mmCIF file of C-alpha atoms in Angstrom:
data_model
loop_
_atom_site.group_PDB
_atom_site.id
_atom_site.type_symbol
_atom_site.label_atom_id
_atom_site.label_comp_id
_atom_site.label_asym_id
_atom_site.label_seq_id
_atom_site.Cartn_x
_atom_site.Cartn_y
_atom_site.Cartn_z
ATOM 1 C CA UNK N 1 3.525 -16.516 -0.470
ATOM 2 C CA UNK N 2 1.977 -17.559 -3.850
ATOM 3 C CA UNK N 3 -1.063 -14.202 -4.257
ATOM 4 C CA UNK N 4 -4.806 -15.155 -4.629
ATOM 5 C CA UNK N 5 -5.934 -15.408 -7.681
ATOM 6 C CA UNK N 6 -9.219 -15.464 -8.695
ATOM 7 C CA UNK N 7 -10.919 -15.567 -11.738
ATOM 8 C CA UNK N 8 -13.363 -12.572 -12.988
ATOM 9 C CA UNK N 9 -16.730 -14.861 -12.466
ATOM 10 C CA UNK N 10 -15.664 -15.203 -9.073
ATOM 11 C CA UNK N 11 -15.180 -11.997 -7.953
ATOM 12 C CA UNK N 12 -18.772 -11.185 -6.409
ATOM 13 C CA UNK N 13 -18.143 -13.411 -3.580
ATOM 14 C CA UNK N 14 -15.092 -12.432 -2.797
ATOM 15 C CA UNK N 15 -16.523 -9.851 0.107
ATOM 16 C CA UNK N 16 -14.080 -10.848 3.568
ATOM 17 C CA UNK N 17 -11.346 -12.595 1.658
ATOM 18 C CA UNK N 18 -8.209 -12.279 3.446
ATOM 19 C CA UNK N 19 -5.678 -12.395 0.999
ATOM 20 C CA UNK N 20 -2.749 -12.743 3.836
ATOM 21 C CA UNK N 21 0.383 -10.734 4.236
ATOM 22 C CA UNK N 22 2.961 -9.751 1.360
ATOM 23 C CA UNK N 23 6.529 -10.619 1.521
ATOM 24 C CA UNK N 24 8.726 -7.986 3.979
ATOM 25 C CA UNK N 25 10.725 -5.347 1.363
ATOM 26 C CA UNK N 26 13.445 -2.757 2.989
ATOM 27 C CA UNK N 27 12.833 0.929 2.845
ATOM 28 C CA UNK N 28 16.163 2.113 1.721
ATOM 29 C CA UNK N 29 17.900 6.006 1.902
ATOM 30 C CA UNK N 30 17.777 5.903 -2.249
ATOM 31 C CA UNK N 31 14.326 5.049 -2.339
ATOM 32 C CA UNK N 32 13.404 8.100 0.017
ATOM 33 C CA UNK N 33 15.558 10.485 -2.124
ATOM 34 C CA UNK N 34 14.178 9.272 -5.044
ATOM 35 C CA UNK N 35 10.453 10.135 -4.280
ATOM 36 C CA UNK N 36 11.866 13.129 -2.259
ATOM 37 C CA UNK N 37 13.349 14.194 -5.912
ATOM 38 C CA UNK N 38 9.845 12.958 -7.630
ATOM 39 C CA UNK N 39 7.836 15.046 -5.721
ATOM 40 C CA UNK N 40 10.094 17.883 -4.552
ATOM 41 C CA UNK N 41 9.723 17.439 -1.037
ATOM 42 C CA UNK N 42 12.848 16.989 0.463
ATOM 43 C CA UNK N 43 12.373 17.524 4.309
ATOM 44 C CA UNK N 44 15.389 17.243 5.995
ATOM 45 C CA UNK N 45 13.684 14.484 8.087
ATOM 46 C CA UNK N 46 13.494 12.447 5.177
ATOM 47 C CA UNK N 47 16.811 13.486 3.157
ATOM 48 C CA UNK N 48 18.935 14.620 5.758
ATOM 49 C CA UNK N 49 20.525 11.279 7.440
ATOM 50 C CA UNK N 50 22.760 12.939 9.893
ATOM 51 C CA UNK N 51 20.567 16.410 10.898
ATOM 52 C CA UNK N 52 17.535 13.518 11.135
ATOM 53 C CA UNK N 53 19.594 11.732 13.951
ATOM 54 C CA UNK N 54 18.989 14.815 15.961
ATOM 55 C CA UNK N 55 15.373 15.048 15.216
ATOM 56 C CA UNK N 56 12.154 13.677 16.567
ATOM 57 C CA UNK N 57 12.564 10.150 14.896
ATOM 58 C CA UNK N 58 16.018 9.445 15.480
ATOM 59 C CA UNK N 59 16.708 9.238 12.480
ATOM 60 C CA UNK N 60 15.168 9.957 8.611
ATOM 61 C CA UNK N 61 11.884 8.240 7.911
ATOM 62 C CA UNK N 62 10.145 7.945 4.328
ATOM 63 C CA UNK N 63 7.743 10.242 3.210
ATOM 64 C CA UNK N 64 4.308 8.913 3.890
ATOM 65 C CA UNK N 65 3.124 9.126 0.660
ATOM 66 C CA UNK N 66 5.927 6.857 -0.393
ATOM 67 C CA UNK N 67 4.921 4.382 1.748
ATOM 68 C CA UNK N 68 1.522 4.454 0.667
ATOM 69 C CA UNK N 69 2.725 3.991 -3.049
ATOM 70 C CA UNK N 70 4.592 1.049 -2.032
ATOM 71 C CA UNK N 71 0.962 -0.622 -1.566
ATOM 72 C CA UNK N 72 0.681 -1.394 -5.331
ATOM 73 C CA UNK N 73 4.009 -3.225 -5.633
ATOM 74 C CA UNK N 74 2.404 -5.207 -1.842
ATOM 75 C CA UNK N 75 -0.792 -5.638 -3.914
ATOM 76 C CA UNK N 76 0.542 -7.261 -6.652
ATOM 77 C CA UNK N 77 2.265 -10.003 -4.383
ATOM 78 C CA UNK N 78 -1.015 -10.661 -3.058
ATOM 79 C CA UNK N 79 -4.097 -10.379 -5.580
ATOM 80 C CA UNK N 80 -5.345 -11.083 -9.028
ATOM 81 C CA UNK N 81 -7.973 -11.886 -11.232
ATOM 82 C CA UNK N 82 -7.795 -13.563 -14.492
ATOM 83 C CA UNK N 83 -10.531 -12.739 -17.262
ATOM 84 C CA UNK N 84 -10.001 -9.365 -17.541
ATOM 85 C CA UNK N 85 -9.437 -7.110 -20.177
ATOM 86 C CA UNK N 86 -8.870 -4.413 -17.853
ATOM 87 C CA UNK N 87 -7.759 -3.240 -13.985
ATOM 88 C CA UNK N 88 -7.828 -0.189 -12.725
ATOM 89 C CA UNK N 89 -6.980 1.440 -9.518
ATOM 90 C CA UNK N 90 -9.893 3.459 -8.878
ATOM 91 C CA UNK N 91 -8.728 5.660 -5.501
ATOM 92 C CA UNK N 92 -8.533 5.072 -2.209
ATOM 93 C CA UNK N 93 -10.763 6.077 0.925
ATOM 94 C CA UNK N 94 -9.785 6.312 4.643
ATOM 95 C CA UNK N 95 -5.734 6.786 4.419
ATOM 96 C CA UNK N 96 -4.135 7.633 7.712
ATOM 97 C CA UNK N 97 -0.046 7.337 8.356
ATOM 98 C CA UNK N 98 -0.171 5.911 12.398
ATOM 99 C CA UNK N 99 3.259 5.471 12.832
ATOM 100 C CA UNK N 100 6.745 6.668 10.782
ATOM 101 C CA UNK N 101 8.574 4.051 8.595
ATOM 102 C CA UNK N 102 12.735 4.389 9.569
ATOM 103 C CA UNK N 103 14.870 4.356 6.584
ATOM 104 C CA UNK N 104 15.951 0.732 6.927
ATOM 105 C CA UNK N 105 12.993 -0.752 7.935
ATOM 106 C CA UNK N 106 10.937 -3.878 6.749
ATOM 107 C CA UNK N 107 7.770 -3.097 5.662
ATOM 108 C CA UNK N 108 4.910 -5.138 4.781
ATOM 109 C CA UNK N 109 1.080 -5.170 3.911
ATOM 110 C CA UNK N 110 -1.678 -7.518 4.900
ATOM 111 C CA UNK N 111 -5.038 -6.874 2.857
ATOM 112 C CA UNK N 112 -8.959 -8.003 2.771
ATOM 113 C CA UNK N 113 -11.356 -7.351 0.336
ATOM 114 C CA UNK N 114 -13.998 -5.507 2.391
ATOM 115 C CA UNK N 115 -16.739 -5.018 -0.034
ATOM 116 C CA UNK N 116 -17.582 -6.027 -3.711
ATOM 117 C CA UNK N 117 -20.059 -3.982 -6.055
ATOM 118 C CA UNK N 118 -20.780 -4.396 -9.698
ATOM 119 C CA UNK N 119 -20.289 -1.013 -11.355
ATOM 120 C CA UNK N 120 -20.966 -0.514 -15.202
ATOM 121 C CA UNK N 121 -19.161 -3.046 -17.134
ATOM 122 C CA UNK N 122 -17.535 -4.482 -14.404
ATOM 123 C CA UNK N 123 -16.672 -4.615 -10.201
ATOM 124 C CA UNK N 124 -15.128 -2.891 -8.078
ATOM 125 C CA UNK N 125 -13.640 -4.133 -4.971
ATOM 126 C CA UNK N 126 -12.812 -2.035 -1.498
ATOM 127 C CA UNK N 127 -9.833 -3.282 0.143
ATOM 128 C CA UNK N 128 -8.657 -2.806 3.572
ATOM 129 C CA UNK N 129 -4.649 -2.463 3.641
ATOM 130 C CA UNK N 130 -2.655 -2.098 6.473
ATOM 131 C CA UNK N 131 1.133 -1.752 6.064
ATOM 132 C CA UNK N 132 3.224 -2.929 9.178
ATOM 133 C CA UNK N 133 7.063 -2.164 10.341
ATOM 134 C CA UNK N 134 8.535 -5.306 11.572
ATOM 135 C CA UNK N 135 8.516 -4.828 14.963
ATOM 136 C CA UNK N 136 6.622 -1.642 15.138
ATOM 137 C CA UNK N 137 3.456 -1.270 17.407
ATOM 138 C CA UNK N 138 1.246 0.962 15.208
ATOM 139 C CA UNK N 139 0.551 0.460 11.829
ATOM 140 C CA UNK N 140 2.619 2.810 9.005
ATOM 141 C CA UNK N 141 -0.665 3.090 6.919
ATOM 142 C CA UNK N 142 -4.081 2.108 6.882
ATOM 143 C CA UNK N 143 -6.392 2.767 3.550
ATOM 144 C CA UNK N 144 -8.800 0.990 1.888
ATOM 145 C CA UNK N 145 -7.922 0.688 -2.144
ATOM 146 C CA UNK N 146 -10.636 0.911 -4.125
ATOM 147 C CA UNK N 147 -9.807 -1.038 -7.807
ATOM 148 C CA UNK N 148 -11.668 -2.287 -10.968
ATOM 149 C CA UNK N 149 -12.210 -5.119 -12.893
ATOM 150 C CA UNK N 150 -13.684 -5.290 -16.556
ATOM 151 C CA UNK N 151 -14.488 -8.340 -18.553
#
């Protein structure tokens, strides 16, 4: 799926624009021992393949906060805005982790841009994210991003 792209001038009506779903990626073992080694948290659930088969997942699951970084690799499959000399990501609001992501899962994000405001110099969007496991019931992660655009 080609993203949305929209130009800077455009972006004050861009309030409930669904900007669709982002391509499915794999949450792999490396990836989780990675961020485990980024962050020093290496919970056995996460790091531990063959303890984590006897624990409450059946098996390791990434860190939440790893899935919730994946959202700016999702985002950038899905959005942009041309006439800008700058983007930021400003934060995000709301974050809760439903549901665990198995190591070896697809994951991917659908998004809509659930408010626009103009803020000094520029906008700033809100935009609701929700990041699904194929086949999974609950969501992994739901958030709103907040990010900002400067002409």
């Amino acid at each position: 799926m080609a993203p949305t792209i929209l130009d800077y001038a455009d972006l004050a009506t861009a309030k409930g624009k669904d900007l669709g779903y982002s391509e499915y990626r794999v949450v792999t073992q490396d990836q989780v021992n990675t961020f485990a080694d980024a962050t020093d948290d290496h919970q056995w659930i996460h790091t531990d393949p063959e303890k984590a088969k006897e624990g409450p997942f059946g098996g390791p699951i990434a860190h939440g906060y790893l899935t919730l970084s994946l959202q700016i690799a999702f985002w950038t499959e899905l959005f942009d805005v041309t006439g800008v000399k700058t983007k930021v990501n400003y934060g995000l609001e709301k974050v809760r982790f439903p549901s665990p992501v198995p190591v070896g899962a697809k994951i991917r994000m659908k998004a809509e841009i659930a408010d626009v405001e103009e803020v000094k110099g520029g906008y700033q969007i809100a935009v609701d994210q929700v990041v699904e496991v194929e086949g999974g019931t609950k969501p992994a992660v739901v958030s709103r991003g907040l990010y900002r655009f400067y002409a």
